[in-house]
Tab-separated table of C-alpha atoms (C1' of nucleotides) in Angstrom:
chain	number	residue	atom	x	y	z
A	1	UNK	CA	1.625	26.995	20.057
A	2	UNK	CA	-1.268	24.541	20.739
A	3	UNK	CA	-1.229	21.241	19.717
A	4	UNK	CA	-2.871	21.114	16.406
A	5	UNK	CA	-0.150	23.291	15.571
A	6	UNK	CA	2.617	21.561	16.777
A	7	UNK	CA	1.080	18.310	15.040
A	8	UNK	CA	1.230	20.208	11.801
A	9	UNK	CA	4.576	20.840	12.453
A	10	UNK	CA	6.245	17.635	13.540
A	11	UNK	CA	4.100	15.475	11.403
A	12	UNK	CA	2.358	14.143	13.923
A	13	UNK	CA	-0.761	13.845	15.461
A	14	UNK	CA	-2.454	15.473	18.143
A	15	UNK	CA	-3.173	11.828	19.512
A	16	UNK	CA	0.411	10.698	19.174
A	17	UNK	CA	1.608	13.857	21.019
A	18	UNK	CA	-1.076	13.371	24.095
A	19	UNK	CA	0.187	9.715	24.022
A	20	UNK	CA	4.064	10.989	24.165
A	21	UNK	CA	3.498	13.421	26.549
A	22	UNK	CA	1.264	10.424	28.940
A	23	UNK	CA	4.429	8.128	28.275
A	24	UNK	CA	6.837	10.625	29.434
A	25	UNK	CA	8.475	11.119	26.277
A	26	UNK	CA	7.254	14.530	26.155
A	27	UNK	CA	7.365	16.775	29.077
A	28	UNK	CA	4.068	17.321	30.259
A	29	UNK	CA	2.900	20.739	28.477
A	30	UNK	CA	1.710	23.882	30.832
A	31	UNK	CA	-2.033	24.311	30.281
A	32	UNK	CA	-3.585	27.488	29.661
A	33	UNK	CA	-6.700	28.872	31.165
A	34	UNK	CA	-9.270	26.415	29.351
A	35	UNK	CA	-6.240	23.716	30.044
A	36	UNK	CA	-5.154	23.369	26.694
A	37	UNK	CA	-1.477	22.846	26.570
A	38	UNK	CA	0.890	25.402	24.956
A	39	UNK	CA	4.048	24.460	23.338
A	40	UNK	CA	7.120	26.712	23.020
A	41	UNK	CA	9.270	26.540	19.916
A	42	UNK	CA	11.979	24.566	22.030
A	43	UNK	CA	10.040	21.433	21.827
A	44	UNK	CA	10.338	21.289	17.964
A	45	UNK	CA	14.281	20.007	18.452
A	46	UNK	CA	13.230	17.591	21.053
A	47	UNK	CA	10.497	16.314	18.900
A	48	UNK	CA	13.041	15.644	16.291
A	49	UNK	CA	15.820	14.106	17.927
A	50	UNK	CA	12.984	11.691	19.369
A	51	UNK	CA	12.247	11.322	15.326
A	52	UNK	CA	15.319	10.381	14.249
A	53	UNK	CA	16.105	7.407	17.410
A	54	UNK	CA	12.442	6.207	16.175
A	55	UNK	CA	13.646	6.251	12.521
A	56	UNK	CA	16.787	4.470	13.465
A	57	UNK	CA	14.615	1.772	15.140
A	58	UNK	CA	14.599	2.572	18.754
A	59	UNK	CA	12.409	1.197	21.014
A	60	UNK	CA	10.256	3.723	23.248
A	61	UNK	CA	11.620	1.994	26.010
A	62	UNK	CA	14.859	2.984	25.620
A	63	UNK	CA	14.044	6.541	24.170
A	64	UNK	CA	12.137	6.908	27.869
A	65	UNK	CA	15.684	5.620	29.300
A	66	UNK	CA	17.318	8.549	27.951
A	67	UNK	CA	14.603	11.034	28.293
A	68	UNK	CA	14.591	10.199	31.825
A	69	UNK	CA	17.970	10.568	32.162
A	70	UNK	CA	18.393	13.272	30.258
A	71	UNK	CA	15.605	14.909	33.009
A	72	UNK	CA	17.882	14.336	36.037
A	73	UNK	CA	20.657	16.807	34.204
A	74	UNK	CA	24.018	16.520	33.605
A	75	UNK	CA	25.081	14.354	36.049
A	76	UNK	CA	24.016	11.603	33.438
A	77	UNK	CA	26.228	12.718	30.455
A	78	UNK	CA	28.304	10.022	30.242
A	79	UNK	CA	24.938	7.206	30.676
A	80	UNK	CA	23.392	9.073	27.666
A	81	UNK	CA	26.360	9.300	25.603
A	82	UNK	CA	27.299	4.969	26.195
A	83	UNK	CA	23.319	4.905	25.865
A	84	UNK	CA	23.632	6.579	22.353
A	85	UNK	CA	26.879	4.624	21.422
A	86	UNK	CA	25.542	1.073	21.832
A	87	UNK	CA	22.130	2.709	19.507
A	88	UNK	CA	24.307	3.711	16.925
A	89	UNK	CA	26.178	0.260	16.709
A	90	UNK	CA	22.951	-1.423	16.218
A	91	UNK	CA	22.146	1.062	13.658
A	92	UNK	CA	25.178	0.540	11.860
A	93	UNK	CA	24.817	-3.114	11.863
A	94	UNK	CA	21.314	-2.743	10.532
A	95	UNK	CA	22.617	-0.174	7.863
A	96	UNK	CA	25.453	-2.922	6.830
A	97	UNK	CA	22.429	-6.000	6.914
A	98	UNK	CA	20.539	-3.477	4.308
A	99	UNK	CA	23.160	-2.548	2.170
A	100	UNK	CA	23.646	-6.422	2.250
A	101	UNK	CA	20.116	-7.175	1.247
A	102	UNK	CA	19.828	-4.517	-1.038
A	103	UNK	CA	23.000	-5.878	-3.279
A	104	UNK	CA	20.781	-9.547	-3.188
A	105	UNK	CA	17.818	-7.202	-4.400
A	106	UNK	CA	19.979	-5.587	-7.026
A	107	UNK	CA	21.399	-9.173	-8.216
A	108	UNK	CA	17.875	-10.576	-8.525
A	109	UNK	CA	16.237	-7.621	-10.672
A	110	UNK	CA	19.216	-7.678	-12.836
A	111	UNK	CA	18.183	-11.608	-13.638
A	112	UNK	CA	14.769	-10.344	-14.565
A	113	UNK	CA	15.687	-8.068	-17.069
A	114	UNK	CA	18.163	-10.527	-17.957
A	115	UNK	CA	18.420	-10.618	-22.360
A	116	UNK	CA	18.795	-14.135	-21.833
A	117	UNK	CA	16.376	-16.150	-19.939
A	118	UNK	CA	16.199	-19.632	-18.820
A	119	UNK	CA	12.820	-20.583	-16.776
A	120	UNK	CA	14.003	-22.381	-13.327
A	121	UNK	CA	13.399	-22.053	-9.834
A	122	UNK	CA	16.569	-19.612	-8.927
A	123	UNK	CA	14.862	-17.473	-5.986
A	124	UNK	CA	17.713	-17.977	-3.803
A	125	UNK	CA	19.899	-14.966	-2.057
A	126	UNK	CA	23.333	-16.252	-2.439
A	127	UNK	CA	23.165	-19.331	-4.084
A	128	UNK	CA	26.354	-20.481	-6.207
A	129	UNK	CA	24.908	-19.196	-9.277
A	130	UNK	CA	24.114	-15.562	-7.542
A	131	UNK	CA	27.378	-15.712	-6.379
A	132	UNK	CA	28.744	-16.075	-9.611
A	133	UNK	CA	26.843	-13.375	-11.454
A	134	UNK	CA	27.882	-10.968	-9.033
A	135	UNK	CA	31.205	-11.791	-9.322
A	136	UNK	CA	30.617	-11.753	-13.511
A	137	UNK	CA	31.345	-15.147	-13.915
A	138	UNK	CA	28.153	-16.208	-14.918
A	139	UNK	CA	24.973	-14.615	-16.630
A	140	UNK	CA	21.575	-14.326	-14.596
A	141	UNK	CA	19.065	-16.579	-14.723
A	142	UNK	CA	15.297	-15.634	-14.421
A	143	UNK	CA	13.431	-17.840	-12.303
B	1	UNK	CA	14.023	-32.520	6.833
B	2	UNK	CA	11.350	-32.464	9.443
B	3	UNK	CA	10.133	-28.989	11.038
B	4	UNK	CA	12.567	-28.973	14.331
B	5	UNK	CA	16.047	-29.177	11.563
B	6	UNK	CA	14.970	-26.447	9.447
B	7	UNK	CA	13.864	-24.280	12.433
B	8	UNK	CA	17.603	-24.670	13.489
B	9	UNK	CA	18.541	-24.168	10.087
B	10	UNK	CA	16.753	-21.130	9.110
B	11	UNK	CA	16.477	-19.365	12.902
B	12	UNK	CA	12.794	-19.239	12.326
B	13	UNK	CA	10.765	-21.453	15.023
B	14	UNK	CA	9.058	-24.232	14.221
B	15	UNK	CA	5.544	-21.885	15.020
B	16	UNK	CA	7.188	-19.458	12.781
B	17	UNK	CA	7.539	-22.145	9.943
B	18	UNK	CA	3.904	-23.408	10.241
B	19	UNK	CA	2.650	-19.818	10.737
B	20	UNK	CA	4.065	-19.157	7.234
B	21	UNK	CA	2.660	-21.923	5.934
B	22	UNK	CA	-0.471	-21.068	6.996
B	23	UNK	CA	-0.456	-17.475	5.609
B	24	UNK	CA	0.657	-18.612	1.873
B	25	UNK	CA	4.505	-17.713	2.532
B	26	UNK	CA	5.620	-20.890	2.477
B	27	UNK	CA	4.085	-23.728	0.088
B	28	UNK	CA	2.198	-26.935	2.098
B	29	UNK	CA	4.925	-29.175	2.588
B	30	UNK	CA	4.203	-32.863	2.428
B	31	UNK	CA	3.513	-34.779	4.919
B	32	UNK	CA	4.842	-38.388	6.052
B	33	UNK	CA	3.192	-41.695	7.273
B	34	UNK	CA	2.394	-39.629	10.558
B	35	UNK	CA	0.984	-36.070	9.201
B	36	UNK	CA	5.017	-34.183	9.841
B	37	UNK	CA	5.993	-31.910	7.512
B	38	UNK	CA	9.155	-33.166	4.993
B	39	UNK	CA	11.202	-30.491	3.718
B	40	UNK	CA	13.712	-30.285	0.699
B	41	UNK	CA	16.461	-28.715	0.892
B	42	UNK	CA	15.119	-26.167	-1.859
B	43	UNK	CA	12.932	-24.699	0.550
B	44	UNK	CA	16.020	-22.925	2.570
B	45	UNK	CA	16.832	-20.737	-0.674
B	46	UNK	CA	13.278	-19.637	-0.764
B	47	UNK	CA	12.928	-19.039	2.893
B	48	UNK	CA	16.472	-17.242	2.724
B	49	UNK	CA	14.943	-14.999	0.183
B	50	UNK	CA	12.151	-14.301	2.598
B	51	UNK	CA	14.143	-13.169	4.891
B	52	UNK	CA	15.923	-10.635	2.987
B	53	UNK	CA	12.434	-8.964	2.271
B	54	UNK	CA	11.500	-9.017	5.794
B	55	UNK	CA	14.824	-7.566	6.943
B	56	UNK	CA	13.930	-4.501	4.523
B	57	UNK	CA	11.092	-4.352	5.901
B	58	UNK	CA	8.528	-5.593	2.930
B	59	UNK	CA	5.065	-6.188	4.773
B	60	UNK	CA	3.684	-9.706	4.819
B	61	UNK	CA	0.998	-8.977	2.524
B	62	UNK	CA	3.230	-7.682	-0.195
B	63	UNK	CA	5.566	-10.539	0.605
B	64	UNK	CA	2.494	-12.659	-0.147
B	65	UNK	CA	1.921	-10.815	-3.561
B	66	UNK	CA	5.223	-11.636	-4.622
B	67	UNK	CA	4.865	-15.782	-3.302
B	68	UNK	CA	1.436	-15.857	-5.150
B	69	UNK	CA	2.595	-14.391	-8.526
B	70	UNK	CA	5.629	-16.867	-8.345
B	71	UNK	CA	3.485	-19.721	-7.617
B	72	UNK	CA	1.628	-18.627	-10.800
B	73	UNK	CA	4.288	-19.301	-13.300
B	74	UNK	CA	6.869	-17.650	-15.454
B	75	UNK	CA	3.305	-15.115	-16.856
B	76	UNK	CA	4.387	-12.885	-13.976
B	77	UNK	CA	8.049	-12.612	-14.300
B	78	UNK	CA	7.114	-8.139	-15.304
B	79	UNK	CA	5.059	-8.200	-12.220
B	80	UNK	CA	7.623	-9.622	-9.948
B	81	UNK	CA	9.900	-7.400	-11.386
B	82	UNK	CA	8.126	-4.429	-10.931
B	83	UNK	CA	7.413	-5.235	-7.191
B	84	UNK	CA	10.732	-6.239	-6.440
B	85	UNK	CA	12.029	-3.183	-8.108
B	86	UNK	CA	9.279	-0.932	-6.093
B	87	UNK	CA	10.870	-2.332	-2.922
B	88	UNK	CA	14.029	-1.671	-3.939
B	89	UNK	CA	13.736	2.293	-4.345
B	90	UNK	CA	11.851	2.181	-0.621
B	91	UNK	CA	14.913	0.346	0.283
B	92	UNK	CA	17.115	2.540	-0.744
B	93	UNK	CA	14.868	5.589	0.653
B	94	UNK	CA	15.174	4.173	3.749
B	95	UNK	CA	19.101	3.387	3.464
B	96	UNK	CA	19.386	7.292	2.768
B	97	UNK	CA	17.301	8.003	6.010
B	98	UNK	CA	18.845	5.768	8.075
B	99	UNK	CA	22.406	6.976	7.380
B	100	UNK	CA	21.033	10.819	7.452
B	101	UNK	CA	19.832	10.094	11.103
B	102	UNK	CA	23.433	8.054	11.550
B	103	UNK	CA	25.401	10.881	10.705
B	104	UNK	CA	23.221	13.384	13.234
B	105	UNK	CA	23.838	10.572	15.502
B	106	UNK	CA	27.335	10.960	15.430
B	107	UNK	CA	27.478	14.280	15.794
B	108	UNK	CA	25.456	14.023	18.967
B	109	UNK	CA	27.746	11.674	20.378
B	110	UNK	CA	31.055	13.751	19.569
B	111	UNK	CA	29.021	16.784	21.003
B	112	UNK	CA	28.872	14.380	24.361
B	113	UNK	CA	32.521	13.450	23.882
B	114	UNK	CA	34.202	16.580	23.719
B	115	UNK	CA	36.495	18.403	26.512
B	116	UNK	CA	34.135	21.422	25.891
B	117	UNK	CA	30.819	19.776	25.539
B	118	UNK	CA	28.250	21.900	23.435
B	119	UNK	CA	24.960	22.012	24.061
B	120	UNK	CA	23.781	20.917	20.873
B	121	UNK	CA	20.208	22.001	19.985
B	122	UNK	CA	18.985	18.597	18.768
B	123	UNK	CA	19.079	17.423	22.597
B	124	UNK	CA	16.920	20.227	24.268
B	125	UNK	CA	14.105	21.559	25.227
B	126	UNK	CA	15.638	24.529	24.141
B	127	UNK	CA	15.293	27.293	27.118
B	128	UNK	CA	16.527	31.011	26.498
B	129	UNK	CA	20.102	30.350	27.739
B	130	UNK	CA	19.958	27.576	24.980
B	131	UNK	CA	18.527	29.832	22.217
B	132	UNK	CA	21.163	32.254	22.938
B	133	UNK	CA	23.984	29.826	23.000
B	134	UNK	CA	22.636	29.472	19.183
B	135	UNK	CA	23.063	32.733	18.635
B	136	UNK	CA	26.440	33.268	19.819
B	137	UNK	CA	25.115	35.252	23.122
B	138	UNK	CA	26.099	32.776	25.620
B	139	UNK	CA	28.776	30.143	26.475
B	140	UNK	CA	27.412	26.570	26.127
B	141	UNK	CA	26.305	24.547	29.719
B	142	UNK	CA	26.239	20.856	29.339
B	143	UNK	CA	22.515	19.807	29.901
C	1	DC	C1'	-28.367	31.760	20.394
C	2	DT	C1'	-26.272	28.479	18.020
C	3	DA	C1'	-23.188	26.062	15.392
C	4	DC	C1'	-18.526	24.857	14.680
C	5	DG	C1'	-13.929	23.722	15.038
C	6	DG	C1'	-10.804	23.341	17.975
C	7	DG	C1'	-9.352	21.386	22.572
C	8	DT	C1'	-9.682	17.978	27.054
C	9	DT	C1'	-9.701	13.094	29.541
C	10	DC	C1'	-9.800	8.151	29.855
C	11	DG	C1'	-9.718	3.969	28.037
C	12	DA	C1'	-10.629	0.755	24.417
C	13	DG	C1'	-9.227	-1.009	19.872
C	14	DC	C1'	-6.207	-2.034	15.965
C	15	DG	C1'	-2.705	-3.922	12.651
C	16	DC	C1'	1.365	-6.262	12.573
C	17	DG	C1'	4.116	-10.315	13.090
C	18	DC	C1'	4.587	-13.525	15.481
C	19	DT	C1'	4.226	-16.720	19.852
C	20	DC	C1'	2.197	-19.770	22.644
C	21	DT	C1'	-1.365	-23.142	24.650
C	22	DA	C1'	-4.061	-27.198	24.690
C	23	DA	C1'	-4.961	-31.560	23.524
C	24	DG	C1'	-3.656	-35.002	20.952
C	25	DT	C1'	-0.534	-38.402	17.700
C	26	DC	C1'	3.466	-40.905	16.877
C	27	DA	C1'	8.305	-43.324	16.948
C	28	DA	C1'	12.288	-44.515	19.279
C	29	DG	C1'	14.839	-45.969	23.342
C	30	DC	C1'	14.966	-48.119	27.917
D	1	DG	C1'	4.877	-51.321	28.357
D	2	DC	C1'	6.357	-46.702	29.415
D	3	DT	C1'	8.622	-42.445	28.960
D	4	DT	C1'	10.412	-38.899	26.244
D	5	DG	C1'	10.295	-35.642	22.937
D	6	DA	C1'	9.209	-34.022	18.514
D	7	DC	C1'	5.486	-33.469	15.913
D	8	DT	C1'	0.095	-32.259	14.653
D	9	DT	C1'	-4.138	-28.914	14.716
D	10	DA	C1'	-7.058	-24.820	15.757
D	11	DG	C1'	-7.197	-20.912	17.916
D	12	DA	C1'	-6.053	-17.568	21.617
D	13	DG	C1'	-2.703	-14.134	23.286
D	14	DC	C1'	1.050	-10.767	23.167
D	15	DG	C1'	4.118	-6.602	22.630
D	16	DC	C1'	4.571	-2.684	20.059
D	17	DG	C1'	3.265	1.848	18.660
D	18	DC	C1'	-0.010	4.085	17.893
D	19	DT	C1'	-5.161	5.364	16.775
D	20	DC	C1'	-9.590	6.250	17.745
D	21	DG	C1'	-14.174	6.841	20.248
D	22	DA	C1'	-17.062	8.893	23.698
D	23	DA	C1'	-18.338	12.502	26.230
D	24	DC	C1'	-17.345	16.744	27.394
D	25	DC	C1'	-15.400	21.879	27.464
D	26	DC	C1'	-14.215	26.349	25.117
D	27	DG	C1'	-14.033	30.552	22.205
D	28	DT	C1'	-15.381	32.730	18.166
D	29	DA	C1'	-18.211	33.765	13.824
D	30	DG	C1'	-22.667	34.285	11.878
DNA sequence: CTACGGGTTCGAGCGCGCTCTAAGTCAAGC
DNA sequence: GCTTGACTTAGAGCGCGCTCGAACCCGTAG
């Protein structure tokens, strides 16, 4: 596979995946006669694993920390694994912070469409009054 | 309050603060005798708000959408709506993701954890004995 | 033979969201 | 009077993660 076609399927580009493979987040590709690199099918997992710590927020930094480590074999198991532990706290934390915001977000459209609607200046997140609409004890204001 | 109590207030720095003001995110604040900034205490609801669409990730600019339709009166109460409710569904897009990759995540990490560690094929660069181990041919390795 | 659509390298540039520097003003406390 | 420290402005700089440009090299189709 050359690397157009391995940017069509990993979504993405031939420049990103030259700039992965300089970084060391990709292993650097074997070349063929005219030195064009040729992927294997193998690299397609790899490629998405590496999607889904930069979905969940990682920095490259760390994603080189385990890639390297991952390199010098399975004497570094157990560094990966605490390596991916700690990531997925932080993810979870993030997850709870959205679900958080997103219940704010939910509280403040419901004011909008609010039947009722008295003009003030109500763009708070969890003011007393927010507090109380979510809890139904009061109706939502529009601001 | 001057600039320094709602920096330690808020958890934005005083830069941060000005910055904003700068950009449109935050309205000029009046100034004293001596040119400082005086804030009300209003301005922490607003800035809270803020903060909720930056921790979901809403780009400044559209942040500044939102600010300038507000600061144009209760004529753009549909628009803010629709924005706000826009945001929302990438939100919750991105909620979905995040727990997707959460839950691959944790398989990973009981893959790392167990007595009998299996090579799992999200963390390769899948060789042949790997391929096989998919296919039932071979007995996992730890990598 | 030539044009074209890939690929290669190296290094510069970009958009974002701050973050900091420089040079100055001001008010309070010793 | 002097020091300290928080404030002011305009504007430069930074870290991140790409993204692109320039100049060149190939292989194949017309």
């Amino acid at each position: 596979m050359k690397i157009g076609d391995l940017a069509r399927r990993t979504g993405l580009s031939a420049h990103t995946i030259r700039y992965y493979e300089r970084i060391g987040l990709l292993p650097r590709a074997p070349r063929d006669a005219s030195r064009q690199r040729g992927y294997d099918a193998s690299i397609l997992t790899w490629i998405a694993f590496l999607g889904r710590l930069r979905t969940t927020g990682m920095p490259i930094r760390d994603m080189l920390r385990y890639t390297h480590l991952r390199e010098r074999g399975p004497g570094t198991l157990d560094e990966r694994r605490i390596l991916l532990e700690a990531h997925r706290a932080k993810v979870r934390a993030h997850l709870a912070e959205l679900q958080d915001c997103l219940a704010v977000l939910d509280t403040k459209i419901a004011g909008y469409a609010g039947p009722d609607t008295v003009e003030m200046d109500n763009d708070a997140t969890t003011d007393q009054r927010t507090r109380a609409v979510r809890e139904g004890l009061a109706r939502p204001l529009r601001d």
